[in-house]
Coordinates of C-alpha atoms and ligand atoms in Angstrom, one line a residue:
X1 CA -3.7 -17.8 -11.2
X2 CA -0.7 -19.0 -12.4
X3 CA -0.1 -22.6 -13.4
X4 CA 1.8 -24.1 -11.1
X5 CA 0.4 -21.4 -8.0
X6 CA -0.5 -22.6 -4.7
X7 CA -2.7 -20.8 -2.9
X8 CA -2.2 -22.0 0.6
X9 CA 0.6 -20.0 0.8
X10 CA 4.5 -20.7 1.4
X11 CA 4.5 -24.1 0.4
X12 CA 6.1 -26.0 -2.6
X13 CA 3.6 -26.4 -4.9
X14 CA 2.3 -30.0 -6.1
X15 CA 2.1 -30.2 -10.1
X16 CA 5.7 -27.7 -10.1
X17 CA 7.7 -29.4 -7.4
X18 CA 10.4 -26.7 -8.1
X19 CA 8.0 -23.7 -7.2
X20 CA 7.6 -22.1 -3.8
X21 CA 4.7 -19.6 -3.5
X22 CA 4.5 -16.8 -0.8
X23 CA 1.8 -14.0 -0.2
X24 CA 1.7 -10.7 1.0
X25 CA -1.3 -7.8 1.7
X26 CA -2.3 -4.8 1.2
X27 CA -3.0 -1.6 3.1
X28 CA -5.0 1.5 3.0
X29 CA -3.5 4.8 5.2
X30 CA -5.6 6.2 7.5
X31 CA -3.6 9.1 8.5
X32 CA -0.2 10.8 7.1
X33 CA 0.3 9.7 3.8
X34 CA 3.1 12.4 1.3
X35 CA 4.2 14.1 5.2
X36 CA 6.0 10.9 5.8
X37 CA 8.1 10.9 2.7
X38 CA 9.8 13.6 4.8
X39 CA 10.0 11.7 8.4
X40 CA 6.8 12.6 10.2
X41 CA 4.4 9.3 11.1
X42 CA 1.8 7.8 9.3
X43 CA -1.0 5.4 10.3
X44 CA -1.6 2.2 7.8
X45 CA -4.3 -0.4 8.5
X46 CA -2.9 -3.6 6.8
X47 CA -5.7 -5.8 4.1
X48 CA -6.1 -9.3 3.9
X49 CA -6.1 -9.4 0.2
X50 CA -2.8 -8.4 -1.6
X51 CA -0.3 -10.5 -3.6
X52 CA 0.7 -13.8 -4.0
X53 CA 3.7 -15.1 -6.0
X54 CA 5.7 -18.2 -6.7
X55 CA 9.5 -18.6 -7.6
X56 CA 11.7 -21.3 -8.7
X57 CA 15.5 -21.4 -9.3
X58 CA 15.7 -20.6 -13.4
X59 CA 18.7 -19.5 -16.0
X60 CA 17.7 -15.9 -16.1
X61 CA 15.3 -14.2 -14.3
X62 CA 11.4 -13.9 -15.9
X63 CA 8.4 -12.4 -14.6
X64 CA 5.0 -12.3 -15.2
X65 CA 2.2 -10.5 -13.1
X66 CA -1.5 -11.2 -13.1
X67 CA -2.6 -13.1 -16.4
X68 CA 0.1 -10.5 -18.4
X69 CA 2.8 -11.0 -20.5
X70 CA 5.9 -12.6 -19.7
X71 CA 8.8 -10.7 -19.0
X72 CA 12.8 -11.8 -20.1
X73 CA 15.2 -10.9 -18.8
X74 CA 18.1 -12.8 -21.5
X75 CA 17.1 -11.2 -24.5
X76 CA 17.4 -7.1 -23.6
X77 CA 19.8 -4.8 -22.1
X78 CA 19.6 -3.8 -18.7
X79 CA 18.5 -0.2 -19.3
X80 CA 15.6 -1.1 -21.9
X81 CA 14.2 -3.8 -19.7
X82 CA 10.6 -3.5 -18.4
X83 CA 10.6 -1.9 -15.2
X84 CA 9.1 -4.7 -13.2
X85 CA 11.8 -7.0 -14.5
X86 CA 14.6 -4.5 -13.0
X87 CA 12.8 -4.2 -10.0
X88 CA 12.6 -8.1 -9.8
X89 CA 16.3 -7.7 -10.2
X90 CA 16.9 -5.0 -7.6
X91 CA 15.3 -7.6 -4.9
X92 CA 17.2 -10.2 -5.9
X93 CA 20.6 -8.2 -5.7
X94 CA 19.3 -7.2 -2.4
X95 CA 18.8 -11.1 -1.2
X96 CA 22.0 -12.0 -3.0
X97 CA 19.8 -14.3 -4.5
X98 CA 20.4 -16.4 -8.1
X99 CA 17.7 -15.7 -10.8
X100 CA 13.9 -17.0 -10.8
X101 CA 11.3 -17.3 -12.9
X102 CA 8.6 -15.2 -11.1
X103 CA 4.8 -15.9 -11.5
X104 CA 2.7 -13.2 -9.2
X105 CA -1.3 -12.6 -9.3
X106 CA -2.9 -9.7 -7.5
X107 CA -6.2 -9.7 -5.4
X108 CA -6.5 -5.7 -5.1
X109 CA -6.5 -3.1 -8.2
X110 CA -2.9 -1.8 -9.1
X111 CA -1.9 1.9 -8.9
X112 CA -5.2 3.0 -6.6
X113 CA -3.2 3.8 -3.6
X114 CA -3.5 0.3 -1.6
X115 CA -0.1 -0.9 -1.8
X116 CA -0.3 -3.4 -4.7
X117 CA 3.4 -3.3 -5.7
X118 CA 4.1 -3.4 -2.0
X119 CA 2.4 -6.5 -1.7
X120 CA 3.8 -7.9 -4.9
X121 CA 7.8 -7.1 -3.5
X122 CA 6.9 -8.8 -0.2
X123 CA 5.4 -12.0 -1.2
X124 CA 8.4 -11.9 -4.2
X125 CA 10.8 -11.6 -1.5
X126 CA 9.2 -14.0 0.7
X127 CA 8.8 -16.7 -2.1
X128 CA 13.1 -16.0 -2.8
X129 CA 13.7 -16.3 0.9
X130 CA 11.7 -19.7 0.9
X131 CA 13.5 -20.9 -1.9
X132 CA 17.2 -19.8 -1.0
X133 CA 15.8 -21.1 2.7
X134 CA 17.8 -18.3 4.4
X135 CA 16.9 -15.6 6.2
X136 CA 18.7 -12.4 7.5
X137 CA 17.1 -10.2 9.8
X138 CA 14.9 -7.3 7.7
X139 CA 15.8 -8.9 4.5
X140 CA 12.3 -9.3 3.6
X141 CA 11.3 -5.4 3.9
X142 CA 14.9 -4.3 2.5
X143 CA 14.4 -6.2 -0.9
X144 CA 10.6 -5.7 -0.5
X145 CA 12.0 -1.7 -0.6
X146 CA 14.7 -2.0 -3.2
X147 CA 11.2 -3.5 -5.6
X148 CA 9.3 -0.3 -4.5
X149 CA 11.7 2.1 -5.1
X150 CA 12.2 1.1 -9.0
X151 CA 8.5 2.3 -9.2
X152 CA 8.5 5.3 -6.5
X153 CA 11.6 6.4 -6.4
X154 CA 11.6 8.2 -2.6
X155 CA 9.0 5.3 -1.0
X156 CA 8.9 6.1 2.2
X157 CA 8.8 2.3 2.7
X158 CA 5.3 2.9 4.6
X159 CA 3.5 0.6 2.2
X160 CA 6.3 -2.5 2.2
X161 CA 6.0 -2.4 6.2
X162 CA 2.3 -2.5 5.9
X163 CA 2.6 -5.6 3.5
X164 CA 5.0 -7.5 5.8
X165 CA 3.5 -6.6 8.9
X166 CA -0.5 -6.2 8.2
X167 CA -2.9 -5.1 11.6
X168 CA -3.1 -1.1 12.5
X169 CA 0.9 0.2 12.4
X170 CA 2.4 3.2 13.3
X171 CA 5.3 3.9 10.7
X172 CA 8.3 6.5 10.1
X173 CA 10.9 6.5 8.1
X174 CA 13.7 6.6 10.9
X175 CA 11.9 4.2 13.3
X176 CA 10.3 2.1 11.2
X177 CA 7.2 -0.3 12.1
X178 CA 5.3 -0.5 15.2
X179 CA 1.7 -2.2 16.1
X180 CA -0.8 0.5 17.5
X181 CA -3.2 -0.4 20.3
X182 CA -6.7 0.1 19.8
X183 CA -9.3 0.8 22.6
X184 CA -12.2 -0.3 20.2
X185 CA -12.8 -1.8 16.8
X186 CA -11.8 0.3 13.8
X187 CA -14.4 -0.4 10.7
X188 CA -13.2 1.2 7.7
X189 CA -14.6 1.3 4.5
X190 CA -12.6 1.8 1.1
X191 CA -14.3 3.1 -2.7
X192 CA -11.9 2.9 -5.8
X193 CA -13.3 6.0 -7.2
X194 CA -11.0 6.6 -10.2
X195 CA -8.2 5.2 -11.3
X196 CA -5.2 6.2 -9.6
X197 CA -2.7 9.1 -10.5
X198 CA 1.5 7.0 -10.8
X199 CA 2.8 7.7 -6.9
X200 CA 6.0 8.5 -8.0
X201 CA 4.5 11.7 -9.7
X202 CA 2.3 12.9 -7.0
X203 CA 5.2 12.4 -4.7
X204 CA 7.2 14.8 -7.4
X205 CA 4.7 17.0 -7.3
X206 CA 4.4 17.7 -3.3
X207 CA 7.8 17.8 -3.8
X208 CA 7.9 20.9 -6.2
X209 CA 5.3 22.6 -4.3
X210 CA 7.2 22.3 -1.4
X211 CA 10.8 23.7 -3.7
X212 CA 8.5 26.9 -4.7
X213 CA 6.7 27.2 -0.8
X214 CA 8.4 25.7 1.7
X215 CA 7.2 27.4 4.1
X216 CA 3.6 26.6 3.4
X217 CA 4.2 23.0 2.5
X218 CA 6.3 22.7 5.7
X219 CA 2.8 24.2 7.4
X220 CA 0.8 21.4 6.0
X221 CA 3.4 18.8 6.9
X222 CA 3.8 20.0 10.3
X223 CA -0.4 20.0 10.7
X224 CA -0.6 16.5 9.4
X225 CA 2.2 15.3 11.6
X226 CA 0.2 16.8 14.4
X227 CA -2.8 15.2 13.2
X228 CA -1.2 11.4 13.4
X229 CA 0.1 12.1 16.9
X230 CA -3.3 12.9 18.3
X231 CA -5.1 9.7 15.8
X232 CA -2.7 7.6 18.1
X233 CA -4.0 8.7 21.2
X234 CA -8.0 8.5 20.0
X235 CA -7.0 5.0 18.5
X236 CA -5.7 3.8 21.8
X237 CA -8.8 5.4 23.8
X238 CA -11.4 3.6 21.3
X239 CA -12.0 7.3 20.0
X240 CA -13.7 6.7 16.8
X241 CA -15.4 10.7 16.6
X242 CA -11.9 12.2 17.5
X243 CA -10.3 9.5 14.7
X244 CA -13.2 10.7 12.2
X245 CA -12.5 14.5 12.9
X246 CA -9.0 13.7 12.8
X247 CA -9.3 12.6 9.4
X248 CA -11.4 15.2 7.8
X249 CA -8.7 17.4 8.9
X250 CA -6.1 15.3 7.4
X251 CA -8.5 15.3 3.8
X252 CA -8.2 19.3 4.3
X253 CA -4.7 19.4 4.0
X254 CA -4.6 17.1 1.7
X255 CA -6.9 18.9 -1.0
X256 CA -4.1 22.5 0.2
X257 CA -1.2 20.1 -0.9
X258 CA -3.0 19.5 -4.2
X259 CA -3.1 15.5 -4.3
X260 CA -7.1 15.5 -4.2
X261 CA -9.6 15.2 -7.2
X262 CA -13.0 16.4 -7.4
X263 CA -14.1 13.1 -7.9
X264 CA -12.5 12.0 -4.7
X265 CA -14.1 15.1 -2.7
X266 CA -17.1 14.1 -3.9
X267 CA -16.8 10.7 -2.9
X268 CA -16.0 11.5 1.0
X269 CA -18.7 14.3 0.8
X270 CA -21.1 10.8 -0.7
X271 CA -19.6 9.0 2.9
X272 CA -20.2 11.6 4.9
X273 CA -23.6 12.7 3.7
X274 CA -24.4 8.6 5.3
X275 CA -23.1 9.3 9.0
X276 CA -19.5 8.1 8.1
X277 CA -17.5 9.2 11.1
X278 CA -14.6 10.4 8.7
X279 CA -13.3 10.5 5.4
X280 CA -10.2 11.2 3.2
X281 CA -8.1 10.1 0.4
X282 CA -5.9 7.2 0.6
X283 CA -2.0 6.8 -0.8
X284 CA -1.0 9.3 -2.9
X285 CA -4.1 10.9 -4.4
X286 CA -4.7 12.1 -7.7
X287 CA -7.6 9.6 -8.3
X288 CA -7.7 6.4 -6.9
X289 CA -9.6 5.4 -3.4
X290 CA -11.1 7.1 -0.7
X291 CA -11.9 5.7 2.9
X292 CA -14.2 6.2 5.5
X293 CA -14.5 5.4 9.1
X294 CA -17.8 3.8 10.0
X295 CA -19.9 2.2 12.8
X296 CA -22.5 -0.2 12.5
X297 CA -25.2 2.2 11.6
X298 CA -23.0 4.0 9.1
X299 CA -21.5 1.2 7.2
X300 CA -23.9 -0.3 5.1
X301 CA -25.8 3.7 4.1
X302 CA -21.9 4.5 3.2
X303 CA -21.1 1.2 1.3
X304 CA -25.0 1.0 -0.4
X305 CA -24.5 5.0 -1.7
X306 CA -21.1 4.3 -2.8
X307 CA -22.3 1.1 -4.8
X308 CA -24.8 3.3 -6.2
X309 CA -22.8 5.6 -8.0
X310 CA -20.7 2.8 -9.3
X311 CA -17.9 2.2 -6.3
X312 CA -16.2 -1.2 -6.1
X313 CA -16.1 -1.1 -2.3
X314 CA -13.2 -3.3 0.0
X315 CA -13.4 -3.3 3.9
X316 CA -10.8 -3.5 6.4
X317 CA -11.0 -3.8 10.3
X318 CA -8.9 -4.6 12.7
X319 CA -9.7 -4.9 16.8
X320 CA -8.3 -4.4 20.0
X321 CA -6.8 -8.0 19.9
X322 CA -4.5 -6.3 16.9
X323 CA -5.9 -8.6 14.2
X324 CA -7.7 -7.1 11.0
X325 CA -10.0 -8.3 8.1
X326 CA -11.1 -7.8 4.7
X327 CA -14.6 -8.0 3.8
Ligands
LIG1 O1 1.7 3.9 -2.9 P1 0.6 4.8 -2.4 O2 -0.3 5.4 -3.4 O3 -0.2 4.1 -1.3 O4 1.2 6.1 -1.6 C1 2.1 5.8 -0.5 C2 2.0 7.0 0.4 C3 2.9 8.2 0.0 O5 3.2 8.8 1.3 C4 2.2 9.1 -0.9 C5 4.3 7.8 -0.6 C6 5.2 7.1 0.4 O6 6.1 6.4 -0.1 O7 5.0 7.1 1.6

């Protein structure tokens, strides 16, 4: 943690009097992940590990993430600074805000599709808002977007929502963020398999496939868009069966768009072989984490076999009273 970091949250901290801290979270999707780059929904289920960051007012803006190098902003040209920095920059152009010095720490692994740089724009543009002590309605997820798209380019601003809002949301690009109801608990269980392909790539990629075959592309897209539509409806009836089939279907179109691994087929086919209810890819594939839906039989076969093979394993939940969890 960074000197100076309180970890109670949005507070100024003690030993930095200057310094206001914020935090944000993660999220993994359970349904509709690259279709919703072009408009269609996707369904994210918020963490409650992610990002935490503190600010104060400073000469030129710095930044350091994690225990990592720190990051000036005085001593380069705009176009050769690190990109962190220049997104750092982006969100505080967006706030309007004068320059910090940034210290941020991450609780969840970076670039393994569960939002980290989401969570790292939010709690930045939190920690600002604190600071400047103004706040304009959606200026937190506009400058948490104007961060994320330095790294992603087209984000459909899925993972920023999830990091402001947190619980089981229902997300498009045009409508934006709202809370699902659930009928029943959701239990999900999440594997970082591999390390995780850059988002901005795999986005790219989808996106030539569907230049050379938009037709078939616009098949898959349509299918998962269909997909989400009926998750909302088994969500809200407690389905869980309906939500698992629903997913494996998703993981299938998925693996036609190309954004799968063997080593992430594999680690669904590991879940299901243990009674997991459904399984697929998370984010934006090419490596990273898988999820699984699970019950209380299924969860600790799934979690112990994925441990086995060498799995650093997360839970989230979240229940009819719209709150969820990390274990
Ligand atoms: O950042 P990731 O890896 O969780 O991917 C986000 C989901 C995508 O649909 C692939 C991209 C986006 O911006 O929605």
């Amino acid at each position: 943690m960074p000197a100076g970091f309180d970890r109670a949250g949005s507070t100024r901290t003690l030993d930095h009097a200057a310094f206001v801290s914020a935090r944000a979270n993660g999220k993994v999707i359970l349904l509709g992940e690259h279709a919703v780059v072009y408009g269609s929904p996707a369904i994210a289920l918020g963490l409650t590990s992610g990002a935490e960051a503190c600010v104060r007012h400073a000469e030129c803006s710095t930044l350091s993430i994690g225990t990592g190098e720190r990051l000036t902003s005085s001593d380069r040209p705009v176009g050769e600074e690190p990109v962190a920095l220049r997104a750092l920059r982006e969100l505080l152009a967006s706030l309007d805000a004068p320059p910090v010095e940034a210290k941020t720490v991450l609780a969840i692994p970076a670039g393994a599709g569960l939002g980290a740089s989401a969570a790292l724009g939010v709690a930045l543009a939190r920690a600002v808002t604190a600071l400047s002590g103004s706040l304009a309605a959606g200026s937190i997820g506009r400058a948490a977007l104007a961060w994320e798209n330095v790294f992603h380019g087209n984000a459909s601003g899925i993972d920023t929502a999830a990091a402001e809002h947190g619980g089981c949301l229902w997300f498009t690009r045009q409508g934006g963020v709202s809370p699902l109801r659930l009928g029943s608990s959701l239990q999900v269980v999440v594997a970082l398999v591999e390390p995780g392909a850059s988002t901005r790539l795999m986005v790219e990629a989808v996106a030539e496939r569907r230049r050379q075959d938009p037709e078939g592309v616009g098949r898959v897209m349509a299918a998962i868009a269909g997909l989400v539509e009926a998750a909302r409806q088994a969500l809200a009836a407690g389905a869980s069966g309906e939500l698992g089939s629903l997913m494996l279907r998703n993981q299938e179109l998925l693996v036609e768009l190309g954004v799968s691994t063997p080593g992430l087929d594999r680690a669904c086919g590991l879940a299901l072989g243990q009674g997991a209810l459904g399984a697929k890819l998370t984010g934006a594939g090419g490596g990273g984490c898988v999820i699984a839906l699970v019950d209380g039989e299924s969860r600790t076969r799934v979690l112990d076999a994925w441990q086995r093979v060498g799995f650093s394993c997360l839970e989230a939940k979240a229940g009819p009273d719209a709150s969820s969890a990390l274990g």
